[in-house]
Amino acid sequence: MQENLQVQVSEPVSHEITPFNTEQVNALQGFQKALSAKPKKVITEQIGGQTFQHIPIGVIENLLKRYFFGLFKIEIVEYKMIVNEICCHVRIHVFHPILRQWMFYDGISAVPVQQDAGTRVNQFMESKKKDALHKNLPAAYAFAVKNAAKKIGTIFGADLNRKHEDGYVPFNTTGEALNK
């Protein structure tokens, strides 16, 4: 026995879709341009023969305060041990000052937990340093916050350690790219 299924498609009502006016587009462009600036405080470090750049967690927190007027929160979604590493998943909630709505960005990290030199992973519980989690859990949290913040914009370190930088190109109100 076959049923006849009918699907109703409704046309959007004009009040459901509200395009941005020129003033809102300009405000969004200005905010996006500010988030796309190169970061001012970058630290370069050498670890294991590799050079990498990062922004200190304190700077990230201050940038969140500045650009989102203190309207942000950092949620620890989850942290757990996987073998000998502590993994952390955070979510940064920000109140977008132009769109006037809450948005969020997720970040993850994994940090090896310190253990005595020369021991194997299967000896982890016996060889873990006494204060390892005291140091490594906050480190995993900080790396996860930085990972989430990078998704907000270049000012938060989005283009650090990348070979290719793709800078922000604003659009005018007709949708054409400016400064092609």
PDB file of C-alpha atoms in Angstrom:
ATOM      1  CA  MET A   1       0.000   0.000   0.000  1.00  0.00           C
ATOM      2  CA  GLN A   2       1.447   3.338  -1.056  1.00  0.00           C
ATOM      3  CA  GLU A   3       0.753   6.576   0.704  1.00  0.00           C
ATOM      4  CA  ASN A   4       0.548   9.868  -1.064  1.00  0.00           C
ATOM      5  CA  LEU A   5       2.832  12.261   0.701  1.00  0.00           C
ATOM      6  CA  GLN A   6       2.321  15.920   0.123  1.00  0.00           C
ATOM      7  CA  VAL A   7       4.978  18.443   0.877  1.00  0.00           C
ATOM      8  CA  GLN A   8       4.045  22.025   1.379  1.00  0.00           C
ATOM      9  CA  VAL A   9       6.642  24.612   0.588  1.00  0.00           C
ATOM     10  CA  SER A  10       5.923  28.054   1.871  1.00  0.00           C
ATOM     11  CA  GLU A  11       7.384  31.192   0.403  1.00  0.00           C
ATOM     12  CA  PRO A  12       9.426  33.225   2.864  1.00  0.00           C
ATOM     13  CA  VAL A  13       7.504  36.088   4.356  1.00  0.00           C
ATOM     14  CA  SER A  14       9.270  39.410   3.939  1.00  0.00           C
ATOM     15  CA  HIS A  15       9.791  39.873   7.684  1.00  0.00           C
ATOM     16  CA  GLU A  16      11.585  36.498   7.951  1.00  0.00           C
ATOM     17  CA  ILE A  17      14.540  37.617   5.852  1.00  0.00           C
ATOM     18  CA  THR A  18      15.942  40.975   6.758  1.00  0.00           C
ATOM     19  CA  PRO A  19      18.860  42.046   4.605  1.00  0.00           C
ATOM     20  CA  PHE A  20      21.488  44.296   6.132  1.00  0.00           C
ATOM     21  CA  ASN A  21      21.253  47.959   5.325  1.00  0.00           C
ATOM     22  CA  THR A  22      24.316  49.911   4.195  1.00  0.00           C
ATOM     23  CA  GLU A  23      25.066  51.172   7.701  1.00  0.00           C
ATOM     24  CA  GLN A  24      24.997  47.623   9.132  1.00  0.00           C
ATOM     25  CA  VAL A  25      27.184  46.298   6.314  1.00  0.00           C
ATOM     26  CA  ASN A  26      29.721  49.058   6.944  1.00  0.00           C
ATOM     27  CA  ALA A  27      29.702  48.318  10.686  1.00  0.00           C
ATOM     28  CA  LEU A  28      30.193  44.587  10.045  1.00  0.00           C
ATOM     29  CA  GLN A  29      32.984  45.318   7.548  1.00  0.00           C
ATOM     30  CA  GLY A  30      34.711  47.586  10.069  1.00  0.00           C
ATOM     31  CA  PHE A  31      34.472  45.003  12.840  1.00  0.00           C
ATOM     32  CA  GLN A  32      35.682  42.218  10.552  1.00  0.00           C
ATOM     33  CA  LYS A  33      38.567  44.386   9.391  1.00  0.00           C
ATOM     34  CA  ALA A  34      39.561  44.996  13.039  1.00  0.00           C
ATOM     35  CA  LEU A  35      39.484  41.237  13.735  1.00  0.00           C
ATOM     36  CA  SER A  36      41.628  40.688  10.626  1.00  0.00           C
ATOM     37  CA  ALA A  37      44.522  42.853  11.809  1.00  0.00           C
ATOM     38  CA  LYS A  38      47.854  41.208  12.483  1.00  0.00           C
ATOM     39  CA  PRO A  39      48.416  40.439  16.178  1.00  0.00           C
ATOM     40  CA  LYS A  40      50.756  42.807  18.035  1.00  0.00           C
ATOM     41  CA  LYS A  41      52.043  40.427  20.735  1.00  0.00           C
ATOM     42  CA  VAL A  42      53.487  37.246  19.204  1.00  0.00           C
ATOM     43  CA  ILE A  43      56.032  34.991  20.865  1.00  0.00           C
ATOM     44  CA  THR A  44      58.369  32.829  18.799  1.00  0.00           C
ATOM     45  CA  GLU A  45      59.642  29.638  20.444  1.00  0.00           C
ATOM     46  CA  GLN A  46      61.821  26.684  19.516  1.00  0.00           C
ATOM     47  CA  ILE A  47      60.619  23.293  20.713  1.00  0.00           C
ATOM     48  CA  GLY A  48      62.012  20.016  19.477  1.00  0.00           C
ATOM     49  CA  GLY A  49      63.918  21.697  16.655  1.00  0.00           C
ATOM     50  CA  GLN A  50      60.790  23.395  15.319  1.00  0.00           C
ATOM     51  CA  THR A  51      60.029  27.097  15.441  1.00  0.00           C
ATOM     52  CA  PHE A  52      56.471  28.176  16.082  1.00  0.00           C
ATOM     53  CA  GLN A  53      54.635  31.345  17.011  1.00  0.00           C
ATOM     54  CA  HIS A  54      51.824  31.847  19.488  1.00  0.00           C
ATOM     55  CA  ILE A  55      49.986  34.543  21.407  1.00  0.00           C
ATOM     56  CA  PRO A  56      50.061  34.306  25.217  1.00  0.00           C
ATOM     57  CA  ILE A  57      46.761  33.270  26.843  1.00  0.00           C
ATOM     58  CA  GLY A  58      46.611  36.535  28.824  1.00  0.00           C
ATOM     59  CA  VAL A  59      46.723  38.517  25.586  1.00  0.00           C
ATOM     60  CA  ILE A  60      43.941  36.352  24.105  1.00  0.00           C
ATOM     61  CA  GLU A  61      41.761  36.982  27.184  1.00  0.00           C
ATOM     62  CA  ASN A  62      42.399  40.735  26.984  1.00  0.00           C
ATOM     63  CA  LEU A  63      41.539  40.789  23.276  1.00  0.00           C
ATOM     64  CA  LEU A  64      38.255  39.012  24.042  1.00  0.00           C
ATOM     65  CA  LYS A  65      37.507  41.655  26.673  1.00  0.00           C
ATOM     66  CA  ARG A  66      38.381  44.485  24.300  1.00  0.00           C
ATOM     67  CA  TYR A  67      36.599  43.362  21.120  1.00  0.00           C
ATOM     68  CA  PHE A  68      33.525  41.891  22.825  1.00  0.00           C
ATOM     69  CA  PHE A  69      33.255  44.450  25.638  1.00  0.00           C
ATOM     70  CA  GLY A  70      33.617  41.785  28.302  1.00  0.00           C
ATOM     71  CA  LEU A  71      30.623  39.870  26.942  1.00  0.00           C
ATOM     72  CA  PHE A  72      32.260  36.486  26.570  1.00  0.00           C
ATOM     73  CA  LYS A  73      32.589  33.273  28.524  1.00  0.00           C
ATOM     74  CA  ILE A  74      34.851  30.281  28.177  1.00  0.00           C
ATOM     75  CA  GLU A  75      33.140  26.958  28.775  1.00  0.00           C
ATOM     76  CA  ILE A  76      35.055  23.742  29.401  1.00  0.00           C
ATOM     77  CA  VAL A  77      32.998  21.282  27.378  1.00  0.00           C
ATOM     78  CA  GLU A  78      35.122  18.270  28.284  1.00  0.00           C
ATOM     79  CA  TYR A  79      38.526  17.183  29.486  1.00  0.00           C
ATOM     80  CA  LYS A  80      39.780  13.641  29.788  1.00  0.00           C
ATOM     81  CA  MET A  81      42.842  11.455  29.854  1.00  0.00           C
ATOM     82  CA  ILE A  82      43.625   9.415  26.759  1.00  0.00           C
ATOM     83  CA  VAL A  83      46.503   7.072  27.592  1.00  0.00           C
ATOM     84  CA  ASN A  84      49.149   9.565  28.801  1.00  0.00           C
ATOM     85  CA  GLU A  85      47.689  12.782  27.401  1.00  0.00           C
ATOM     86  CA  ILE A  86      45.175  15.216  28.798  1.00  0.00           C
ATOM     87  CA  CYS A  87      42.693  16.358  26.164  1.00  0.00           C
ATOM     88  CA  CYS A  88      40.594  19.474  26.522  1.00  0.00           C
ATOM     89  CA  HIS A  89      37.613  20.815  24.552  1.00  0.00           C
ATOM     90  CA  VAL A  90      36.514  24.392  25.233  1.00  0.00           C
ATOM     91  CA  ARG A  91      33.884  26.669  23.755  1.00  0.00           C
ATOM     92  CA  ILE A  92      34.270  30.444  23.672  1.00  0.00           C
ATOM     93  CA  HIS A  93      30.915  32.228  23.690  1.00  0.00           C
ATOM     94  CA  VAL A  94      30.998  35.845  22.485  1.00  0.00           C
ATOM     95  CA  PHE A  95      28.259  38.419  22.087  1.00  0.00           C
ATOM     96  CA  HIS A  96      28.785  39.896  18.626  1.00  0.00           C
ATOM     97  CA  PRO A  97      28.541  43.682  19.074  1.00  0.00           C
ATOM     98  CA  ILE A  98      27.218  44.347  15.556  1.00  0.00           C
ATOM     99  CA  LEU A  99      24.957  41.331  14.978  1.00  0.00           C
ATOM    100  CA  ARG A 100      23.814  41.578  18.615  1.00  0.00           C
ATOM    101  CA  GLN A 101      23.652  37.830  19.112  1.00  0.00           C
ATOM    102  CA  TRP A 102      25.651  35.147  20.899  1.00  0.00           C
ATOM    103  CA  MET A 103      28.084  33.094  18.824  1.00  0.00           C
ATOM    104  CA  PHE A 104      30.538  30.387  19.830  1.00  0.00           C
ATOM    105  CA  TYR A 105      33.851  28.940  18.709  1.00  0.00           C
ATOM    106  CA  ASP A 106      35.187  25.514  19.750  1.00  0.00           C
ATOM    107  CA  GLY A 107      38.807  24.633  20.383  1.00  0.00           C
ATOM    108  CA  ILE A 108      40.598  21.434  21.309  1.00  0.00           C
ATOM    109  CA  SER A 109      44.050  20.458  22.507  1.00  0.00           C
ATOM    110  CA  ALA A 110      46.046  17.521  23.820  1.00  0.00           C
ATOM    111  CA  VAL A 111      49.073  17.805  26.087  1.00  0.00           C
ATOM    112  CA  PRO A 112      51.279  14.891  27.127  1.00  0.00           C
ATOM    113  CA  VAL A 113      51.291  14.385  30.889  1.00  0.00           C
ATOM    114  CA  GLN A 114      54.800  14.507  32.319  1.00  0.00           C
ATOM    115  CA  GLN A 115      56.295  11.229  33.462  1.00  0.00           C
ATOM    116  CA  ASP A 116      59.718   9.999  34.496  1.00  0.00           C
ATOM    117  CA  ALA A 117      62.283   9.885  31.702  1.00  0.00           C
ATOM    118  CA  GLY A 118      62.783   6.541  29.972  1.00  0.00           C
ATOM    119  CA  THR A 119      59.483   4.982  31.082  1.00  0.00           C
ATOM    120  CA  ARG A 120      56.949   3.388  28.757  1.00  0.00           C
ATOM    121  CA  VAL A 121      53.381   4.456  28.242  1.00  0.00           C
ATOM    122  CA  ASN A 122      52.110   1.266  29.904  1.00  0.00           C
ATOM    123  CA  GLN A 123      53.992   2.326  33.062  1.00  0.00           C
ATOM    124  CA  PHE A 124      52.230   5.659  33.091  1.00  0.00           C
ATOM    125  CA  MET A 125      50.419   5.392  36.442  1.00  0.00           C
ATOM    126  CA  GLU A 126      53.646   4.499  38.275  1.00  0.00           C
ATOM    127  CA  SER A 127      55.858   7.013  36.426  1.00  0.00           C
ATOM    128  CA  LYS A 128      53.596  10.089  36.271  1.00  0.00           C
ATOM    129  CA  LYS A 129      55.170  13.141  37.894  1.00  0.00           C
ATOM    130  CA  LYS A 130      53.378  14.081  41.141  1.00  0.00           C
ATOM    131  CA  ASP A 131      52.371  17.569  40.012  1.00  0.00           C
ATOM    132  CA  ALA A 132      51.940  16.739  36.325  1.00  0.00           C
ATOM    133  CA  LEU A 133      48.201  17.370  36.136  1.00  0.00           C
ATOM    134  CA  HIS A 134      48.629  20.583  38.122  1.00  0.00           C
ATOM    135  CA  LYS A 135      50.750  21.844  35.201  1.00  0.00           C
ATOM    136  CA  ASN A 136      49.410  19.944  32.217  1.00  0.00           C
ATOM    137  CA  LEU A 137      45.655  20.424  32.627  1.00  0.00           C
ATOM    138  CA  PRO A 138      45.940  24.250  32.642  1.00  0.00           C
ATOM    139  CA  ALA A 139      48.284  23.995  29.645  1.00  0.00           C
ATOM    140  CA  ALA A 140      45.729  21.886  27.753  1.00  0.00           C
ATOM    141  CA  TYR A 141      43.031  24.429  28.666  1.00  0.00           C
ATOM    142  CA  ALA A 142      45.164  27.374  27.470  1.00  0.00           C
ATOM    143  CA  PHE A 143      45.990  25.656  24.157  1.00  0.00           C
ATOM    144  CA  ALA A 144      42.307  24.834  23.619  1.00  0.00           C
ATOM    145  CA  VAL A 145      41.281  28.458  24.297  1.00  0.00           C
ATOM    146  CA  LYS A 146      43.916  29.696  21.842  1.00  0.00           C
ATOM    147  CA  ASN A 147      42.720  27.130  19.281  1.00  0.00           C
ATOM    148  CA  ALA A 148      39.126  28.370  19.622  1.00  0.00           C
ATOM    149  CA  ALA A 149      40.113  32.053  19.561  1.00  0.00           C
ATOM    150  CA  LYS A 150      42.038  31.615  16.305  1.00  0.00           C
ATOM    151  CA  LYS A 151      38.725  30.970  14.578  1.00  0.00           C
ATOM    152  CA  ILE A 152      37.537  34.477  15.489  1.00  0.00           C
ATOM    153  CA  GLY A 153      40.154  36.246  13.402  1.00  0.00           C
ATOM    154  CA  THR A 154      43.740  37.042  12.555  1.00  0.00           C
ATOM    155  CA  ILE A 155      44.139  39.337  15.590  1.00  0.00           C
ATOM    156  CA  PHE A 156      43.724  36.172  17.714  1.00  0.00           C
ATOM    157  CA  GLY A 157      46.449  34.294  15.805  1.00  0.00           C
ATOM    158  CA  ALA A 158      44.504  32.702  12.946  1.00  0.00           C
ATOM    159  CA  ASP A 159      47.366  33.025  10.453  1.00  0.00           C
ATOM    160  CA  LEU A 160      50.256  32.154  12.768  1.00  0.00           C
ATOM    161  CA  ASN A 161      52.324  29.140  11.668  1.00  0.00           C
ATOM    162  CA  ARG A 162      50.627  28.997   8.270  1.00  0.00           C
ATOM    163  CA  LYS A 163      52.512  29.088   5.005  1.00  0.00           C
ATOM    164  CA  HIS A 164      49.694  30.893   3.214  1.00  0.00           C
ATOM    165  CA  GLU A 165      47.856  33.905   4.582  1.00  0.00           C
ATOM    166  CA  ASP A 166      44.516  34.752   3.029  1.00  0.00           C
ATOM    167  CA  GLY A 167      43.720  38.250   4.198  1.00  0.00           C
ATOM    168  CA  TYR A 168      40.215  39.570   4.654  1.00  0.00           C
ATOM    169  CA  VAL A 169      38.808  41.370   1.613  1.00  0.00           C
ATOM    170  CA  PRO A 170      35.758  43.514   2.372  1.00  0.00           C
ATOM    171  CA  PHE A 171      32.756  43.650   0.058  1.00  0.00           C
ATOM    172  CA  ASN A 172      30.702  46.681  -0.839  1.00  0.00           C
ATOM    173  CA  THR A 173      26.942  46.730  -0.409  1.00  0.00           C
ATOM    174  CA  THR A 174      26.369  45.232  -3.868  1.00  0.00           C
ATOM    175  CA  GLY A 175      28.495  42.177  -3.011  1.00  0.00           C
ATOM    176  CA  GLU A 176      31.532  43.105  -5.088  1.00  0.00           C
ATOM    177  CA  ALA A 177      34.960  42.663  -3.543  1.00  0.00           C
ATOM    178  CA  LEU A 178      36.756  45.889  -2.777  1.00  0.00           C
ATOM    179  CA  ASN A 179      40.514  46.199  -3.299  1.00  0.00           C
ATOM    180  CA  LYS A 180      40.630  43.231  -5.678  1.00  0.00           C
TER     181      LYS A 180
END
